[in-house]
Coordinates of C-alpha atoms in Angstrom, one line a residue:
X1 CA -42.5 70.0 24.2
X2 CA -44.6 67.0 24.6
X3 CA -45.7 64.9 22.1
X4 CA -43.4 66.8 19.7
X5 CA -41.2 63.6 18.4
X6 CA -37.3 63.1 19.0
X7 CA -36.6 64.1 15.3
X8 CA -38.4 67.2 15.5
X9 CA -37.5 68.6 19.0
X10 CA -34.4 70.9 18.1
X11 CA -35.9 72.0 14.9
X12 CA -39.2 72.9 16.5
X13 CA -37.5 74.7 19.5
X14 CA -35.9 77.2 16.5
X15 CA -38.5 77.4 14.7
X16 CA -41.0 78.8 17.8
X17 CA -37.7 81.3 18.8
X18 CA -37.9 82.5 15.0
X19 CA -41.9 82.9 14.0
X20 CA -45.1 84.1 16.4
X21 CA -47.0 80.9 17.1
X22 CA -49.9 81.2 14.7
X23 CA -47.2 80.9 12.3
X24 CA -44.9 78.5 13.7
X25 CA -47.6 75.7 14.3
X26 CA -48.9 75.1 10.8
X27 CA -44.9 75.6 9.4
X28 CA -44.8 73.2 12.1
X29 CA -47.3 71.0 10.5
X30 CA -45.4 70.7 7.0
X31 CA -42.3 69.0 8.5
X32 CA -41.7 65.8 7.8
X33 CA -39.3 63.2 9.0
X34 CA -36.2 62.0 6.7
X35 CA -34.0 58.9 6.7
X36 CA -30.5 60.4 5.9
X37 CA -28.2 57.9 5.3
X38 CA -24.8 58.1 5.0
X39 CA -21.6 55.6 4.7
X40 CA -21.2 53.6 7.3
X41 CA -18.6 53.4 10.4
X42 CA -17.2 50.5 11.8
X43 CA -19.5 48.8 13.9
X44 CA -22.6 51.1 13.1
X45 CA -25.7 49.1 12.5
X46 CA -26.7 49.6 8.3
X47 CA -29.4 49.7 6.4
X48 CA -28.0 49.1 3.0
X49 CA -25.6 50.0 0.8
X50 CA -24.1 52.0 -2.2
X51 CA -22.8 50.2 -5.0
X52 CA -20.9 46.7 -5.3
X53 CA -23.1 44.1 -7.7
X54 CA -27.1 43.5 -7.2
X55 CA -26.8 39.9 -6.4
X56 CA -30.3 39.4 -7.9
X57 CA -31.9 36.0 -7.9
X58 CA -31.5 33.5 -10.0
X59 CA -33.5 33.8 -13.2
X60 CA -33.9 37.8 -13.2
X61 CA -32.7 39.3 -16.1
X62 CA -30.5 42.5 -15.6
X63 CA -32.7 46.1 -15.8
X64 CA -32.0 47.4 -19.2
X65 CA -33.6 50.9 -20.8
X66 CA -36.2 49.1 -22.8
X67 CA -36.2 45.8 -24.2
X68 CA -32.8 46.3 -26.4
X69 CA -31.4 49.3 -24.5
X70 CA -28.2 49.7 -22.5
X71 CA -27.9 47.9 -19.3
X72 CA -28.8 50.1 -16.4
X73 CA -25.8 50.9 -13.7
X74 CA -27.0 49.3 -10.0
X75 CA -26.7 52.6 -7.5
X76 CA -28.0 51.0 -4.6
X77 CA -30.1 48.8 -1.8
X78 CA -32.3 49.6 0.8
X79 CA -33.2 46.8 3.5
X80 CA -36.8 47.6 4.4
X81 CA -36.7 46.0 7.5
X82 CA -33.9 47.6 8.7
X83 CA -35.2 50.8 7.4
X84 CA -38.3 50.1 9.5
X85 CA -36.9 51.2 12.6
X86 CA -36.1 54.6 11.3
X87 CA -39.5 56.9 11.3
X88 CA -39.9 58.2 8.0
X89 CA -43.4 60.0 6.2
X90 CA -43.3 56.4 3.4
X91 CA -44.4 52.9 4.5
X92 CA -41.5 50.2 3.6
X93 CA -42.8 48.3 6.7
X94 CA -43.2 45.3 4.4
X95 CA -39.6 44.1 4.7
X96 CA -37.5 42.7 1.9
X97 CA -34.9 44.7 -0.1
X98 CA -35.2 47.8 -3.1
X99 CA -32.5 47.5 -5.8
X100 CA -32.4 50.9 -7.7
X101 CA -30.7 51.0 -11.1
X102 CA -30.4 54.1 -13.5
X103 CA -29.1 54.5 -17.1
X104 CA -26.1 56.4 -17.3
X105 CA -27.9 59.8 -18.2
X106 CA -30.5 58.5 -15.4
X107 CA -33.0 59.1 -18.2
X108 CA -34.5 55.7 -17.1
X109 CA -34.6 54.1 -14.2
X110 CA -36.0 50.6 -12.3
X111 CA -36.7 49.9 -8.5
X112 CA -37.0 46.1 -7.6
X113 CA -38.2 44.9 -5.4
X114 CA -37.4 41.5 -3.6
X115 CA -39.3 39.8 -0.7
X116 CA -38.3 38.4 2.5
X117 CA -36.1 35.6 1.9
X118 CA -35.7 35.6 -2.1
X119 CA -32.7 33.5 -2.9
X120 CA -30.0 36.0 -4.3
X121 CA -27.0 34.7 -6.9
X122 CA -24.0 36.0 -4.8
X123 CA -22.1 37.6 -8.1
X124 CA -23.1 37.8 -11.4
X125 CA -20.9 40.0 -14.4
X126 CA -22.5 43.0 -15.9
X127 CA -24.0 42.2 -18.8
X128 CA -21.9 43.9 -21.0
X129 CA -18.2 44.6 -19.9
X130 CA -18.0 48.8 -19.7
X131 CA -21.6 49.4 -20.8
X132 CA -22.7 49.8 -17.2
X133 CA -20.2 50.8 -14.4
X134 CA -19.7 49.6 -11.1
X135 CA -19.0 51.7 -8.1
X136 CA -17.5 50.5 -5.1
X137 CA -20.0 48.9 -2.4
X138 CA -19.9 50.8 0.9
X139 CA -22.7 50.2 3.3
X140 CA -25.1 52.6 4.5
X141 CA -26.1 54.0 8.1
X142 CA -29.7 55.9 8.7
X143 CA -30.4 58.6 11.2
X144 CA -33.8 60.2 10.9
X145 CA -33.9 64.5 10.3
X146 CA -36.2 67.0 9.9
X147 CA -37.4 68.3 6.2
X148 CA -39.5 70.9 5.3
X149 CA -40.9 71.9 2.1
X150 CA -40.2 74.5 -0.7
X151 CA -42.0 77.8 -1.2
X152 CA -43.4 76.1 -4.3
X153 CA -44.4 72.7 -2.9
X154 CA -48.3 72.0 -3.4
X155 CA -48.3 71.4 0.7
X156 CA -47.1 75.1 1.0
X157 CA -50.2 75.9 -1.2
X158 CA -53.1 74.2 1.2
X159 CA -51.3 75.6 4.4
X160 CA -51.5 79.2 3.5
X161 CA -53.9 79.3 0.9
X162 CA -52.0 81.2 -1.6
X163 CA -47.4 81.4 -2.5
X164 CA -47.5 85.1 -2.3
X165 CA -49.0 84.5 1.4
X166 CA -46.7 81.8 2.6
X167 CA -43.4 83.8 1.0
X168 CA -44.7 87.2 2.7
X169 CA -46.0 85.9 6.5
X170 CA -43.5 83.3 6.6
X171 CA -40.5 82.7 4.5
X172 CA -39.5 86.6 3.5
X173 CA -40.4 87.4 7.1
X174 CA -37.5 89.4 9.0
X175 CA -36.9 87.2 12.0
X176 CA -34.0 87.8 15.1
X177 CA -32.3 84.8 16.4
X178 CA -31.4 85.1 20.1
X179 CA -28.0 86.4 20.0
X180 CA -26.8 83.1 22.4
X181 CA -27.6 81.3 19.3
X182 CA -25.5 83.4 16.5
X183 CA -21.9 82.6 15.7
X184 CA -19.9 85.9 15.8
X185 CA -17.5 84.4 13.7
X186 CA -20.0 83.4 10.6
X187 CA -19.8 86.1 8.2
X188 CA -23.0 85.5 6.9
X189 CA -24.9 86.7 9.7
X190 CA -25.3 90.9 9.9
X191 CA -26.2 93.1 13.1
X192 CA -30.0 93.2 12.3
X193 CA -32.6 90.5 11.1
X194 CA -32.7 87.8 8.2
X195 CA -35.2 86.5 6.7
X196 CA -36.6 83.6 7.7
X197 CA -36.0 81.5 4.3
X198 CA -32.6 82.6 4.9
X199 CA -32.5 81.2 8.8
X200 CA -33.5 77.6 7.6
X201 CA -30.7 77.5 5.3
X202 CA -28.4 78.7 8.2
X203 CA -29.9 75.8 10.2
X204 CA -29.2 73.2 7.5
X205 CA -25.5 74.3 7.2
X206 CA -25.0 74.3 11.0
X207 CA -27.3 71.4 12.5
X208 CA -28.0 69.0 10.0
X209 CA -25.4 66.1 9.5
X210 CA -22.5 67.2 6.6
X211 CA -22.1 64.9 4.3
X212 CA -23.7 64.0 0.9
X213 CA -27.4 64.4 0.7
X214 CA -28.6 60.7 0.5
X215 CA -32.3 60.5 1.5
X216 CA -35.4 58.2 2.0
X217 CA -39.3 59.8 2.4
X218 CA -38.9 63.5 3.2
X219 CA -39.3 66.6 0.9
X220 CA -36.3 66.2 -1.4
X221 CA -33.8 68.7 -2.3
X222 CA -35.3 71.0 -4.8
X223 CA -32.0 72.8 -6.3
X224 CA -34.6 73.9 -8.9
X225 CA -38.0 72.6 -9.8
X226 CA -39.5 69.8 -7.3
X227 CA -39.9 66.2 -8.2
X228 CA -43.9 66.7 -7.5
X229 CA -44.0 69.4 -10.0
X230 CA -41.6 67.8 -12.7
X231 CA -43.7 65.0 -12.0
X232 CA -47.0 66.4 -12.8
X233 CA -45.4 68.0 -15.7
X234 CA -44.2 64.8 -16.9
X235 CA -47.9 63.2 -16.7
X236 CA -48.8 66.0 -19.5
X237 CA -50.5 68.7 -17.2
X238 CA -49.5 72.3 -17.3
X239 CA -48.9 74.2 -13.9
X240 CA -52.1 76.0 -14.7
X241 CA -54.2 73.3 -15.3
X242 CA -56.7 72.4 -12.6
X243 CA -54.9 69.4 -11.5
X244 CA -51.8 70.3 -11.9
X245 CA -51.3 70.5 -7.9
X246 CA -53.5 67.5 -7.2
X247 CA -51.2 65.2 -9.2
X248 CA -48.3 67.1 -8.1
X249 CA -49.2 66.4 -4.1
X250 CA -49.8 62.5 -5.1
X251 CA -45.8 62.1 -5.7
X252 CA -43.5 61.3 -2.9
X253 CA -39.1 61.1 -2.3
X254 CA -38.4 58.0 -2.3
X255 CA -34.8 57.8 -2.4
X256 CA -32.5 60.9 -3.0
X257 CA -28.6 60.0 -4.1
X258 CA -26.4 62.7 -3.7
X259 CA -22.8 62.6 -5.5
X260 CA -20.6 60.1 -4.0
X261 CA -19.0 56.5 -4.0
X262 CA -17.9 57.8 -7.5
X263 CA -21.4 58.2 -9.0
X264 CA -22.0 61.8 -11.1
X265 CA -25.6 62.7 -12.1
X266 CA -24.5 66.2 -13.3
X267 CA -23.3 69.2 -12.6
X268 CA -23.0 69.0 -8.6
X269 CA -26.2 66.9 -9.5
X270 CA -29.2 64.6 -7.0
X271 CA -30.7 61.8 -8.5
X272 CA -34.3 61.5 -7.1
X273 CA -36.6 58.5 -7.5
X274 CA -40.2 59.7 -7.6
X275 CA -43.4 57.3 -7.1
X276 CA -47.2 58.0 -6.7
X277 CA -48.5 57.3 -3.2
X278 CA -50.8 55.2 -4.6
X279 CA -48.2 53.1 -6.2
X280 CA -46.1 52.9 -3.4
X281 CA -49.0 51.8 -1.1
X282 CA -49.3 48.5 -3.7
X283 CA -46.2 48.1 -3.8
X284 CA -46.0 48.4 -7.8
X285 CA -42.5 50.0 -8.1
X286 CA -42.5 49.8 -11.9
X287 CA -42.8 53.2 -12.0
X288 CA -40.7 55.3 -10.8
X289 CA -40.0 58.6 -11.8
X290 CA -36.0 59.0 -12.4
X291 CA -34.9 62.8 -11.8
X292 CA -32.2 64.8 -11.8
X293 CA -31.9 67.7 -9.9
X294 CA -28.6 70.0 -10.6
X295 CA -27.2 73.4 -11.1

């Protein structure tokens, strides 16, 4: 297992006991590291928080939807420095802090950014009392995971050259997990083979961290269509259009909020902020791409 990073170790050990290695390696090849976070314990070091107010610097107007729009609800803060020491598939080595703010229907939404050292008012009242809500600040602990993409991710697309491929040599596969490994008290599990689609989602309920799903970089939680392809959509192209998956590739996580700390997206609902590689490379965060992801 050398050279195969601390992240990836156990996940790569299951997946080379499920799939024949000229399969494994390039699923291999798709995974990408994720900073879950989660709230934090006593004493645990933190990397932001979850609610509370933005303490934004003197001067800064409050994000609003437009220039006479409702005043946008603060969600939460990321501390890029602290973040740094986390490994992660999106650059936020720059340092400084992300404030992310959403309307209330998370129709619109605003990352800002601040730089090292930006003088920060300490409190400051929501513009208007009730028009934007404030959730409780809790602060936020990192631990860096394993994700892997969709069927329908455009990465899926350039590994195996074609869905129908990928969905028949890899992810409807019939696969048999060594029996040391099977619970014999999960009721999920019968006496022959799953599929392997089916033994990554037994490997997300039993070795991945419970919890809500708050994420940074990673392949987000695609519940239903991925942010890339809502994305692309969103840009005006048409998933038959010749660059619909080009565009669709060019988008990246970077933060997932799960329910929690009293903030509802939806029905059992993610919020997902979307931004262009590019964009993030430049650090122009004024962008974003709010979306929610429910059932």
């Amino acid at each position: 297992m050398s050279g195969v990073q601390d992240w990836m170790l156990d996940f790569a050990e299951y997946v080379r006991e499920l799939l024949p290695e000229e399969l494994a390696e390039p699923f291999l090849a798709l995974a990408h590291p994720a900073i879950r976070l989660s709230i934090a314990e006593k004493g645990a070091t933190t990397v932001g928080r979850l609610g509370g107010l933005p303490r934004l610097p003197e001067g800064m107007p409050w994000p609003r939807a437009g220039d006479r729009g409702p005043a946008m609800q603060f969600l939460a803060e990321l501390d890029c420095v602290a973040l740094a020491a986390y490994e992660s598939d999106i650059d936020l080595s720059t340092g400084g802090t992300l404030l992310f703010f959403a309307t209330w229907d998370c129709t619109a939404a605003q990352v800002i950014p601040l730089p090292p050292g930006a003088v920060r008012v300490p409190e400051r009242e929501v513009p208007v009392r009730g028009e934007a809500r404030v959730f409780p600040e809790v602060p936020l602990a990192a631990v860096t995971e394993p994700s892997w993409p969709d069927l329908g991710h455009p990465a899926v697309l350039d590994a195996f050259g074609s869905l129908d491929a990928a969905r028949e040599l890899v992810w409807d596969r019939m696969v048999y997990p060594d029996d040391e490994d099977l619970d014999d008290e999960d009721p999920d599990i019968g006496d022959g083979g799953e599929t392997f689609a089916w033994e990554l989602e037994l490997y997300d309920q039993r070795r991945k961290r419970p919890g809500p799903q708050h994420q940074v970089g990673g392949y987000s939680d695609a519940l239903q269509s991925l942010v890339e392809t809502a994305a692309a959509s969103a840009a005006g192209l048409r998933p038959d259009d010749p660059g619909f998956a080009a565009e669709a590739s060019q988008w990246v996580n970077l933060l997932q909020l799960d329910e929690d700390n009293g903030m509802i997206f939806g029905d059992g609902a993610m919020l997902i902020f979307g931004i262009r590689r590019d964009r993030l490379a430049a650090r122009d965060f004024s962008q974003v791409f709010p979306y929610v992801q429910g059932h």
